[in-house]
Amino acid sequence: MRTYSIGEAAKALNLTPYTLRYYDKEGLLPRIERTSGGIRSFKESDLEALKIIECLKKTGMPIKEIKTFIDWCSDGDDSLRQRYDMFQERKAVVQAQMQELLNTMSVIEHKCEYYQTALNAGTEAVHKHTHAKETSPA
Amino acid sequence: MRTYSIGEAAKALNLTPYTLRYYDKEGLLPRIERTSGGIRSFKESDLEALKIIECLKKTGMPIKEIKTFIDWCSDGDDSLRQRYDMFQERKAVVQAQMQELLNTMSVIEHKCEYYQTALNAGTEAVHKHTHAKETSPA
DNA sequence: GCTTGACTTAGAGTTAACTGTAAGGAGTAG
DNA sequence: CTACTCCTTACAGTTAACTCTAAGTCAAGC
């Protein structure tokens, strides 16, 4: 099975060696092996674990919480329930983020239309209501 | 038209007075008025502008870029094109974020199933492939 | 008239997640 | 042999976005 240096692993994951060393320091790579010369040797399984770590990061999970999960993984079957619950919670978090993103998109799209109309008219005044004494263009 | 103190505005927007002062210091509230005593007086239009600011923040826009937009708003109709382009770009950003969130969700859901199965079996070994010498539980 | 509470400023401190520096080691090309 | 490149550690520096502190102002209630 081929292995990867920290630079190769970084490239494969679109990260930097700095970041990978930082993850290691924070305890996110407990199983990482070293060569006789002390150089980190990333296996395919390490890259897979890092992909999960990046996935959890994308859900907004802080690194300390990810470390808790990594520790659970090292604990074996005793922590299956915690890990299951964690992913269920992450699922709920992502669902909420999706809903929020939809709301955000709705506002952005309204603004796109607003500025499309203003651009066609050549002036934002086209949106001024007669009853509004003052409006903020933002 | 009723106005709001910084504390009231913060509550209405689910922010803190510290944050609103910080935004002001960064130039995000150029039109904010003050009472004779020097106290910030938020109008409805200021709250609306802040809602747009919060919306842009949710798309991951840094505060310095939001300030650029706020400055454009003060510039009047000359900047309509820039503002339109900016919202189009934000729309593309949010679409990309949505796609990424869908990918993330897919991974999370696979892990939910993985741990559901493991939990039913009482052990993660249920997922071990015969050809795999070693796997990372993450 | 005095206390209370919310407001003001300038500026310092915090946090997360990197990001870079310095000093040095090891393997490879010429 | 020597230069080059990548690796190592320890630790300092950076950045964004707050978050708080200190010292002071001001209006309202008792």
Coordinates of C-alpha atoms (C1' of nucleotides) in Angstrom, one line a residue:
Chain A
M1 CA 0.0 0.0 0.0
R2 CA 1.5 3.3 -1.0
T3 CA 2.1 6.0 1.5
Y4 CA 2.3 9.8 1.3
S5 CA 4.6 12.4 2.7
I6 CA 3.0 15.4 4.4
G7 CA 3.5 17.5 1.2
E8 CA 1.8 14.8 -0.9
A9 CA -1.0 14.3 1.6
A10 CA -1.5 18.1 1.8
K11 CA -1.8 18.3 -2.0
A12 CA -4.2 15.4 -2.2
L13 CA -6.5 17.1 0.4
N14 CA -6.0 20.6 -0.8
L15 CA -4.5 21.6 2.5
T16 CA -1.0 22.8 3.5
P17 CA 1.7 20.9 5.4
Y18 CA 1.3 23.5 8.1
T19 CA -2.3 22.7 8.5
L20 CA -1.7 18.9 8.7
R21 CA 1.0 19.4 11.3
Y22 CA -1.4 21.6 13.2
Y23 CA -4.0 18.9 13.1
D24 CA -1.5 16.4 14.3
K25 CA -0.5 18.7 17.2
E26 CA -4.2 19.0 18.1
G27 CA -4.5 15.3 18.3
L28 CA -6.5 14.7 15.1
L29 CA -4.1 12.2 13.7
P30 CA -3.4 9.8 16.5
R31 CA -2.6 6.8 14.3
I32 CA -0.1 8.5 12.0
E33 CA 3.0 6.5 11.6
R34 CA 6.6 7.8 11.1
T35 CA 9.5 6.5 9.1
S36 CA 12.7 5.5 10.9
G37 CA 13.8 9.1 10.2
G38 CA 10.8 10.5 12.0
I39 CA 8.9 11.6 8.9
R40 CA 5.1 11.3 8.9
S41 CA 3.9 8.6 6.6
F42 CA 0.2 9.0 5.6
K43 CA -1.7 5.9 4.6
E44 CA -4.8 5.8 2.4
S45 CA -6.8 5.3 5.6
D46 CA -5.3 8.4 7.1
L47 CA -6.4 10.4 4.0
E48 CA -9.9 8.9 4.4
A49 CA -10.0 10.0 8.1
L50 CA -8.9 13.5 7.0
K51 CA -11.7 13.7 4.5
I52 CA -14.1 13.0 7.3
I53 CA -12.4 15.6 9.4
E54 CA -12.7 18.1 6.6
C55 CA -16.4 17.2 6.2
L56 CA -17.0 17.8 9.9
K57 CA -15.2 21.1 9.7
K58 CA -17.5 22.1 6.9
T59 CA -20.5 21.6 9.2
G60 CA -18.9 24.2 11.5
M61 CA -17.6 21.8 14.0
P62 CA -14.6 23.2 16.0
I63 CA -11.4 21.2 16.0
K64 CA -11.6 20.4 19.7
E65 CA -15.0 18.7 19.2
I66 CA -13.5 16.8 16.2
K67 CA -10.8 15.6 18.5
T68 CA -13.4 14.2 20.9
F69 CA -14.8 12.2 18.0
I70 CA -11.3 11.0 17.0
D71 CA -10.7 9.9 20.6
W72 CA -14.0 8.0 20.5
C73 CA -12.8 6.2 17.4
S74 CA -9.7 5.1 19.3
D75 CA -11.9 3.9 22.2
G76 CA -13.5 1.2 20.0
D77 CA -17.0 -0.2 20.2
D78 CA -17.8 1.3 23.6
S79 CA -18.3 4.7 21.9
L80 CA -20.5 3.6 19.0
R81 CA -23.5 5.2 20.6
Q82 CA -21.7 8.6 21.1
R83 CA -20.5 8.6 17.5
Y84 CA -23.9 7.7 16.1
D85 CA -25.5 10.5 18.2
M86 CA -22.8 12.9 17.0
F87 CA -23.5 12.3 13.4
Q88 CA -27.2 12.6 14.0
E89 CA -26.6 15.9 15.6
R90 CA -24.4 17.0 12.7
K91 CA -27.2 16.0 10.3
A92 CA -29.6 18.3 12.1
V93 CA -27.0 21.1 12.1
V94 CA -26.5 20.8 8.3
Q95 CA -30.2 20.7 7.8
A96 CA -30.5 24.0 9.7
Q97 CA -27.6 25.5 7.7
M98 CA -29.4 24.5 4.5
Q99 CA -32.5 26.2 5.6
E100 CA -30.6 29.3 6.6
L101 CA -28.8 29.3 3.3
L102 CA -32.1 29.2 1.5
N103 CA -33.3 32.2 3.4
T104 CA -30.1 34.0 2.6
M105 CA -30.5 33.1 -1.0
S106 CA -34.0 34.5 -1.1
V107 CA -32.8 37.9 0.2
I108 CA -29.9 38.0 -2.2
E109 CA -32.2 37.2 -5.1
H110 CA -34.6 40.0 -4.1
K111 CA -31.6 42.3 -4.1
C112 CA -30.6 41.1 -7.6
E113 CA -34.0 42.0 -8.9
Y114 CA -34.0 45.3 -7.0
Y115 CA -30.7 46.3 -8.6
Q116 CA -31.7 44.9 -12.0
T117 CA -34.7 47.2 -12.0
A118 CA -32.7 50.1 -10.7
L119 CA -30.1 49.5 -13.4
N120 CA -32.7 49.5 -16.1
A121 CA -34.2 52.7 -14.8
G122 CA -30.8 54.2 -14.4
T123 CA -31.6 55.3 -10.9
E124 CA -32.5 53.7 -7.5
A125 CA -35.2 56.3 -7.2
V126 CA -37.5 53.9 -9.1
H127 CA -37.8 52.0 -5.8
K128 CA -38.7 55.0 -3.6
H129 CA -42.1 54.7 -2.0
T130 CA -44.3 57.9 -1.9
H131 CA -44.9 57.4 1.8
A132 CA -41.3 56.8 2.7
K133 CA -39.5 59.9 3.9
E134 CA -36.1 58.3 3.8
T135 CA -34.8 54.9 2.8
S136 CA -31.5 53.3 3.2
P137 CA -30.1 52.0 -0.1
A138 CA -28.5 49.0 1.6
Chain B
M1 CA -41.0 57.1 13.5
R2 CA -39.7 55.3 16.5
T3 CA -35.9 54.9 17.1
Y4 CA -33.9 52.4 19.0
S5 CA -31.0 52.7 21.4
I6 CA -28.0 50.5 20.7
G7 CA -29.2 48.0 23.3
E8 CA -32.7 47.8 21.7
A9 CA -31.2 47.5 18.2
A10 CA -28.9 44.8 19.4
K11 CA -31.8 42.8 20.9
A12 CA -33.9 43.3 17.7
L13 CA -31.0 41.9 15.5
N14 CA -29.8 39.3 18.0
L15 CA -26.4 41.0 18.2
T16 CA -24.6 42.7 21.1
P17 CA -24.1 46.4 21.6
Y18 CA -20.3 45.6 21.3
T19 CA -20.8 44.2 17.9
L20 CA -22.9 47.2 16.7
R21 CA -20.2 49.6 17.9
Y22 CA -17.6 47.5 16.2
Y23 CA -19.6 47.7 12.9
D24 CA -19.9 51.4 13.3
K25 CA -16.2 51.7 13.9
E26 CA -15.6 49.7 10.7
G27 CA -17.7 52.1 8.8
L28 CA -20.7 49.8 8.3
L29 CA -23.2 52.4 9.7
P30 CA -22.3 55.7 8.0
R31 CA -25.8 57.2 8.3
I32 CA -26.3 56.5 11.9
E33 CA -27.6 59.6 13.8
R34 CA -26.8 60.6 17.3
T35 CA -28.9 62.4 20.0
S36 CA -27.8 65.7 21.3
G37 CA -26.1 63.7 24.1
G38 CA -24.1 61.7 21.5
I39 CA -26.1 58.5 21.8
R40 CA -26.6 56.4 18.6
S41 CA -30.2 56.5 17.4
F42 CA -31.1 53.6 15.2
K43 CA -34.0 54.1 12.7
E44 CA -36.0 51.3 11.1
S45 CA -34.0 51.9 7.9
D46 CA -30.8 51.3 9.9
L47 CA -32.1 48.0 11.1
E48 CA -33.0 47.1 7.6
A49 CA -29.5 47.9 6.4
L50 CA -28.1 45.8 9.3
K51 CA -30.3 42.9 8.2
I52 CA -28.7 43.1 4.7
I53 CA -25.3 43.3 6.4
E54 CA -26.1 40.1 8.4
C55 CA -27.3 38.5 5.2
L56 CA -24.0 39.3 3.4
K57 CA -22.1 38.0 6.4
K58 CA -23.9 34.7 6.2
T59 CA -22.6 34.3 2.6
G60 CA -19.1 34.5 4.1
M61 CA -18.4 38.1 3.0
P62 CA -15.7 39.7 5.2
I63 CA -16.6 43.0 6.9
K64 CA -14.1 45.0 4.7
E65 CA -15.9 43.9 1.6
I66 CA -19.3 44.7 3.1
K67 CA -17.9 48.2 3.9
T68 CA -17.1 48.6 0.2
F69 CA -20.7 47.9 -0.6
I70 CA -21.9 50.4 2.1
D71 CA -19.6 53.0 0.5
W72 CA -21.1 52.3 -2.9
C73 CA -24.5 52.9 -1.4
S74 CA -23.4 56.3 -0.2
D75 CA -22.1 57.0 -3.7
G76 CA -25.6 56.9 -5.2
D77 CA -26.6 55.8 -8.7
D78 CA -23.1 55.8 -10.1
S79 CA -22.4 52.6 -8.3
L80 CA -25.6 50.7 -9.3
R81 CA -23.6 48.5 -11.7
Q82 CA -21.1 47.5 -9.0
R83 CA -23.8 46.7 -6.5
Y84 CA -25.7 44.7 -9.0
D85 CA -22.6 42.7 -10.0
M86 CA -21.8 42.2 -6.3
F87 CA -25.2 40.6 -5.6
Q88 CA -24.9 38.4 -8.7
E89 CA -21.5 37.2 -7.4
R90 CA -23.0 36.6 -3.9
K91 CA -25.7 34.6 -5.6
A92 CA -23.1 32.4 -7.3
V93 CA -21.2 32.0 -4.0
V94 CA -24.4 30.9 -2.1
Q95 CA -25.2 28.4 -4.9
A96 CA -21.7 26.9 -4.5
Q97 CA -22.2 26.8 -0.7
M98 CA -25.5 25.0 -1.2
Q99 CA -23.8 22.4 -3.5
E100 CA -21.0 21.9 -1.0
L101 CA -23.5 21.6 1.9
L102 CA -25.3 18.9 -0.1
N103 CA -22.1 17.0 -0.6
T104 CA -21.4 17.3 3.1
M105 CA -24.9 16.1 4.0
S106 CA -24.4 13.1 1.8
V107 CA -21.2 12.1 3.7
I108 CA -22.9 12.7 7.0
E109 CA -25.9 10.6 6.1
H110 CA -23.6 7.7 5.0
K111 CA -21.9 7.9 8.4
C112 CA -25.3 7.9 10.1
E113 CA -26.1 4.6 8.3
Y114 CA -22.7 3.2 9.0
Y115 CA -23.1 3.8 12.7
Q116 CA -26.7 2.7 12.7
T117 CA -25.6 -0.7 11.3
A118 CA -22.6 -0.9 13.7
L119 CA -24.9 -0.1 16.6
N120 CA -27.4 -2.8 15.7
A121 CA -24.5 -5.3 15.4
G122 CA -23.0 -4.1 18.6
T123 CA -19.6 -3.7 16.9
E124 CA -17.9 -1.8 14.1
A125 CA -16.4 -5.1 12.9
V126 CA -19.5 -5.6 10.9
H127 CA -18.1 -3.1 8.4
K128 CA -14.6 -4.6 8.0
H129 CA -13.8 -5.9 4.6
T130 CA -12.0 -9.2 4.3
H131 CA -9.4 -7.7 1.9
A132 CA -8.7 -4.7 4.2
K133 CA -5.8 -5.3 6.5
E134 CA -6.5 -2.2 8.5
T135 CA -9.2 0.5 8.5
S136 CA -9.6 3.8 10.2
P137 CA -12.8 4.0 12.2
A138 CA -13.1 7.7 11.4
Chain C
dG1 C1' -29.4 65.4 45.3
dC2 C1' -28.0 60.9 44.7
dT3 C1' -28.1 56.3 42.9
dT4 C1' -28.9 53.4 39.0
dG5 C1' -28.4 51.8 34.6
dA6 C1' -27.5 52.5 29.9
dC7 C1' -24.8 54.9 27.2
dT8 C1' -20.0 57.0 25.5
dT9 C1' -14.8 56.5 24.0
dA10 C1' -10.1 54.5 23.4
dG11 C1' -7.8 50.9 23.5
dA12 C1' -6.5 46.2 25.2
dG13 C1' -7.5 41.2 25.3
dT14 C1' -9.6 36.9 23.3
dT15 C1' -10.3 33.0 20.3
dA16 C1' -9.8 29.8 16.5
dA17 C1' -7.4 28.3 13.0
dC18 C1' -4.0 28.7 10.9
dT19 C1' 0.8 30.5 9.0
dG20 C1' 5.3 31.4 9.2
dT21 C1' 10.3 31.4 11.1
dA22 C1' 14.5 29.5 12.7
dA23 C1' 17.6 25.9 13.2
dG24 C1' 18.6 21.7 11.8
dG25 C1' 18.4 16.7 9.5
dA26 C1' 18.1 13.4 5.7
dG27 C1' 17.9 11.8 0.9
dT28 C1' 18.8 12.7 -4.1
dA29 C1' 20.9 14.9 -8.6
dG30 C1' 25.0 16.4 -10.6
Chain D
dC1 C1' 31.2 16.5 -2.1
dT2 C1' 27.7 19.8 -2.5
dA3 C1' 23.5 21.9 -3.5
dC4 C1' 18.6 21.3 -3.4
dT5 C1' 14.4 20.1 -1.6
dC6 C1' 11.6 18.3 1.7
dC7 C1' 11.2 17.0 6.1
dT8 C1' 11.6 17.9 11.5
dT9 C1' 10.6 20.7 16.1
dA10 C1' 9.4 24.6 19.0
dC11 C1' 7.5 28.6 19.1
dA12 C1' 6.1 33.2 17.5
dG13 C1' 3.1 35.9 14.5
dT14 C1' -1.3 36.8 11.9
dT15 C1' -6.1 37.6 11.0
dA16 C1' -10.9 38.3 11.6
dA17 C1' -14.4 39.3 14.4
dC18 C1' -15.5 40.2 18.1
dT19 C1' -15.4 41.1 23.4
dC20 C1' -14.2 43.4 27.3
dT21 C1' -12.2 47.1 30.5
dA22 C1' -11.7 51.6 32.4
dA23 C1' -13.1 56.0 32.9
dG24 C1' -16.6 58.9 32.3
dT25 C1' -21.5 61.1 30.8
dC26 C1' -26.3 61.6 31.2
dA27 C1' -31.4 61.0 32.1
dA28 C1' -34.8 59.0 35.2
dG29 C1' -36.6 57.6 39.6
dC30 C1' -36.7 58.0 44.8

